[in-house]
């Protein structure tokens, strides 16, 4: 089965300081987290204003397609239920340039 993002929901996880979103691989749910630092690097408005949950979620929504593309690639390399992308390797600028993708399994 291929990873699909059937549900457009996302939420802010204050404990991880990240936005959480869900993909599906067949009947299995796959949780993803993206650090707010990655969003801030890709959204100039966030860099100039006081960050808030609403702004993080809006930034995620604006970058959703790029984020999901990278999450799909990361999942295809390491089929793990919980993936965490740090801000060092998430190419969210839409440039399509090859950059290092850092993905580490979460230990919950």
PDB file of C-alpha atoms in Angstrom:
ATOM      1  CA  UNK A   1       0.000   0.000   0.000  1.00  0.00           C
ATOM      2  CA  UNK A   2       1.078   3.561  -0.578  1.00  0.00           C
ATOM      3  CA  UNK A   3       0.973   6.337   1.967  1.00  0.00           C
ATOM      4  CA  UNK A   4      -2.025   8.637   1.549  1.00  0.00           C
ATOM      5  CA  UNK A   5      -3.135  11.734   3.416  1.00  0.00           C
ATOM      6  CA  UNK A   6      -6.885  11.192   3.561  1.00  0.00           C
ATOM      7  CA  UNK A   7      -7.564  13.407   6.552  1.00  0.00           C
ATOM      8  CA  UNK A   8      -6.616  17.078   6.367  1.00  0.00           C
ATOM      9  CA  UNK A   9      -6.604  17.501  10.137  1.00  0.00           C
ATOM     10  CA  UNK A  10      -3.508  18.665  11.977  1.00  0.00           C
ATOM     11  CA  UNK A  11      -2.857  19.810  15.516  1.00  0.00           C
ATOM     12  CA  UNK A  12      -0.215  21.602  17.505  1.00  0.00           C
ATOM     13  CA  UNK A  13       1.696  19.424  19.971  1.00  0.00           C
ATOM     14  CA  UNK A  14       3.058  21.790  22.629  1.00  0.00           C
ATOM     15  CA  UNK A  15       5.146  19.073  24.288  1.00  0.00           C
ATOM     16  CA  UNK A  16       7.090  18.491  21.054  1.00  0.00           C
ATOM     17  CA  UNK A  17       6.774  22.079  19.818  1.00  0.00           C
ATOM     18  CA  UNK A  18       5.621  20.610  16.537  1.00  0.00           C
ATOM     19  CA  UNK A  19       2.617  20.266  14.267  1.00  0.00           C
ATOM     20  CA  UNK A  20       1.193  16.748  14.120  1.00  0.00           C
ATOM     21  CA  UNK A  21      -0.488  15.321  11.023  1.00  0.00           C
ATOM     22  CA  UNK A  22      -1.635  11.866   9.980  1.00  0.00           C
ATOM     23  CA  UNK A  23      -1.144   9.703   6.919  1.00  0.00           C
ATOM     24  CA  UNK A  24      -2.567   6.272   6.155  1.00  0.00           C
ATOM     25  CA  UNK A  25      -0.852   3.207   4.766  1.00  0.00           C
ATOM     26  CA  UNK A  26      -3.717   0.852   4.086  1.00  0.00           C
ATOM     27  CA  UNK A  27      -5.490   0.409   7.399  1.00  0.00           C
ATOM     28  CA  UNK A  28      -2.540   1.737   9.424  1.00  0.00           C
ATOM     29  CA  UNK A  29      -2.311   5.286  10.714  1.00  0.00           C
ATOM     30  CA  UNK A  30       1.082   6.947  10.353  1.00  0.00           C
ATOM     31  CA  UNK A  31       1.808   9.915  12.621  1.00  0.00           C
ATOM     32  CA  UNK A  32       4.142  12.691  11.510  1.00  0.00           C
ATOM     33  CA  UNK A  33       5.506  15.686  13.386  1.00  0.00           C
ATOM     34  CA  UNK A  34       7.206  18.744  11.949  1.00  0.00           C
ATOM     35  CA  UNK A  35       9.067  21.107  14.245  1.00  0.00           C
ATOM     36  CA  UNK A  36       7.897  24.700  14.291  1.00  0.00           C
ATOM     37  CA  UNK A  37      11.471  25.715  13.473  1.00  0.00           C
ATOM     38  CA  UNK A  38      11.072  24.192  10.017  1.00  0.00           C
ATOM     39  CA  UNK A  39       7.900  26.184   9.497  1.00  0.00           C
ATOM     40  CA  UNK A  40       9.543  29.392  10.715  1.00  0.00           C
ATOM     41  CA  UNK A  41      12.416  28.954   8.258  1.00  0.00           C
ATOM     42  CA  UNK A  42       9.917  28.724   5.408  1.00  0.00           C
ATOM     43  CA  UNK A  43       7.546  31.505   6.441  1.00  0.00           C
ATOM     44  CA  UNK A  44       9.025  34.999   6.633  1.00  0.00           C
ATOM     45  CA  UNK A  45       5.935  36.350   8.424  1.00  0.00           C
ATOM     46  CA  UNK A  46       6.489  33.918  11.300  1.00  0.00           C
ATOM     47  CA  UNK A  47      10.031  35.188  11.697  1.00  0.00           C
ATOM     48  CA  UNK A  48       8.800  38.762  12.201  1.00  0.00           C
ATOM     49  CA  UNK A  49       5.858  38.152  14.538  1.00  0.00           C
ATOM     50  CA  UNK A  50       5.177  36.552  17.895  1.00  0.00           C
ATOM     51  CA  UNK A  51       4.629  32.830  17.225  1.00  0.00           C
ATOM     52  CA  UNK A  52       1.356  31.251  18.225  1.00  0.00           C
ATOM     53  CA  UNK A  53      -0.456  27.974  17.703  1.00  0.00           C
ATOM     54  CA  UNK A  54      -2.786  29.594  15.189  1.00  0.00           C
ATOM     55  CA  UNK A  55       0.128  30.955  13.161  1.00  0.00           C
ATOM     56  CA  UNK A  56       1.943  27.594  13.192  1.00  0.00           C
ATOM     57  CA  UNK A  57      -1.151  25.800  11.932  1.00  0.00           C
ATOM     58  CA  UNK A  58      -1.764  28.440   9.243  1.00  0.00           C
ATOM     59  CA  UNK A  59       1.831  28.125   8.109  1.00  0.00           C
ATOM     60  CA  UNK A  60       1.461  24.339   7.968  1.00  0.00           C
ATOM     61  CA  UNK A  61      -1.706  24.728   5.867  1.00  0.00           C
ATOM     62  CA  UNK A  62       0.079  27.025   3.418  1.00  0.00           C
ATOM     63  CA  UNK A  63       2.941  24.524   3.057  1.00  0.00           C
ATOM     64  CA  UNK A  64       0.841  21.349   3.296  1.00  0.00           C
ATOM     65  CA  UNK A  65       1.604  19.984  -0.188  1.00  0.00           C
ATOM     66  CA  UNK A  66       5.371  20.349   0.208  1.00  0.00           C
ATOM     67  CA  UNK A  67       5.275  18.912   3.728  1.00  0.00           C
ATOM     68  CA  UNK A  68       3.238  15.904   2.637  1.00  0.00           C
ATOM     69  CA  UNK A  69       5.527  15.295  -0.354  1.00  0.00           C
ATOM     70  CA  UNK A  70       8.568  15.163   1.904  1.00  0.00           C
ATOM     71  CA  UNK A  71       6.751  13.032   4.504  1.00  0.00           C
ATOM     72  CA  UNK A  72       5.806  10.588   1.746  1.00  0.00           C
ATOM     73  CA  UNK A  73       9.443  10.321   0.627  1.00  0.00           C
ATOM     74  CA  UNK A  74      10.648   9.898   4.209  1.00  0.00           C
ATOM     75  CA  UNK A  75       8.088   7.180   4.894  1.00  0.00           C
ATOM     76  CA  UNK A  76       9.036   5.299   1.725  1.00  0.00           C
ATOM     77  CA  UNK A  77      12.633   5.018   3.021  1.00  0.00           C
ATOM     78  CA  UNK A  78      11.767   3.896   6.546  1.00  0.00           C
ATOM     79  CA  UNK A  79       8.296   2.538   7.061  1.00  0.00           C
ATOM     80  CA  UNK A  80       7.893   3.561  10.683  1.00  0.00           C
ATOM     81  CA  UNK A  81       4.722   4.565  12.458  1.00  0.00           C
ATOM     82  CA  UNK A  82       6.177   7.687  14.068  1.00  0.00           C
ATOM     83  CA  UNK A  83       8.443   9.971  12.109  1.00  0.00           C
ATOM     84  CA  UNK A  84       9.934  13.234  13.231  1.00  0.00           C
ATOM     85  CA  UNK A  85      11.420  15.722  10.843  1.00  0.00           C
ATOM     86  CA  UNK A  86      13.760  18.291  12.246  1.00  0.00           C
ATOM     87  CA  UNK A  87      14.101  21.689  10.638  1.00  0.00           C
ATOM     88  CA  UNK A  88      17.492  20.892   9.163  1.00  0.00           C
ATOM     89  CA  UNK A  89      16.254  18.826   6.272  1.00  0.00           C
ATOM     90  CA  UNK A  90      12.701  19.660   5.348  1.00  0.00           C
ATOM     91  CA  UNK A  91      12.747  21.415   1.929  1.00  0.00           C
ATOM     92  CA  UNK A  92       9.572  23.454   2.328  1.00  0.00           C
ATOM     93  CA  UNK A  93      10.411  26.307   0.001  1.00  0.00           C
ATOM     94  CA  UNK A  94       8.942  24.526  -3.019  1.00  0.00           C
ATOM     95  CA  UNK A  95      12.228  24.833  -4.904  1.00  0.00           C
ATOM     96  CA  UNK A  96      12.457  21.107  -5.508  1.00  0.00           C
ATOM     97  CA  UNK A  97      16.205  21.240  -4.970  1.00  0.00           C
ATOM     98  CA  UNK A  98      17.691  18.115  -3.471  1.00  0.00           C
ATOM     99  CA  UNK A  99      18.636  18.652   0.148  1.00  0.00           C
ATOM    100  CA  UNK A 100      19.427  16.377   3.036  1.00  0.00           C
ATOM    101  CA  UNK A 101      16.360  14.866   4.629  1.00  0.00           C
ATOM    102  CA  UNK A 102      16.738  14.166   8.328  1.00  0.00           C
ATOM    103  CA  UNK A 103      14.190  11.714   9.694  1.00  0.00           C
ATOM    104  CA  UNK A 104      14.512   9.964  13.024  1.00  0.00           C
ATOM    105  CA  UNK A 105      12.110   7.499  14.644  1.00  0.00           C
ATOM    106  CA  UNK A 106      10.334   8.846  17.693  1.00  0.00           C
ATOM    107  CA  UNK A 107      10.584   6.916  20.891  1.00  0.00           C
ATOM    108  CA  UNK A 108       7.284   7.308  22.665  1.00  0.00           C
TER     109      UNK A 108
END
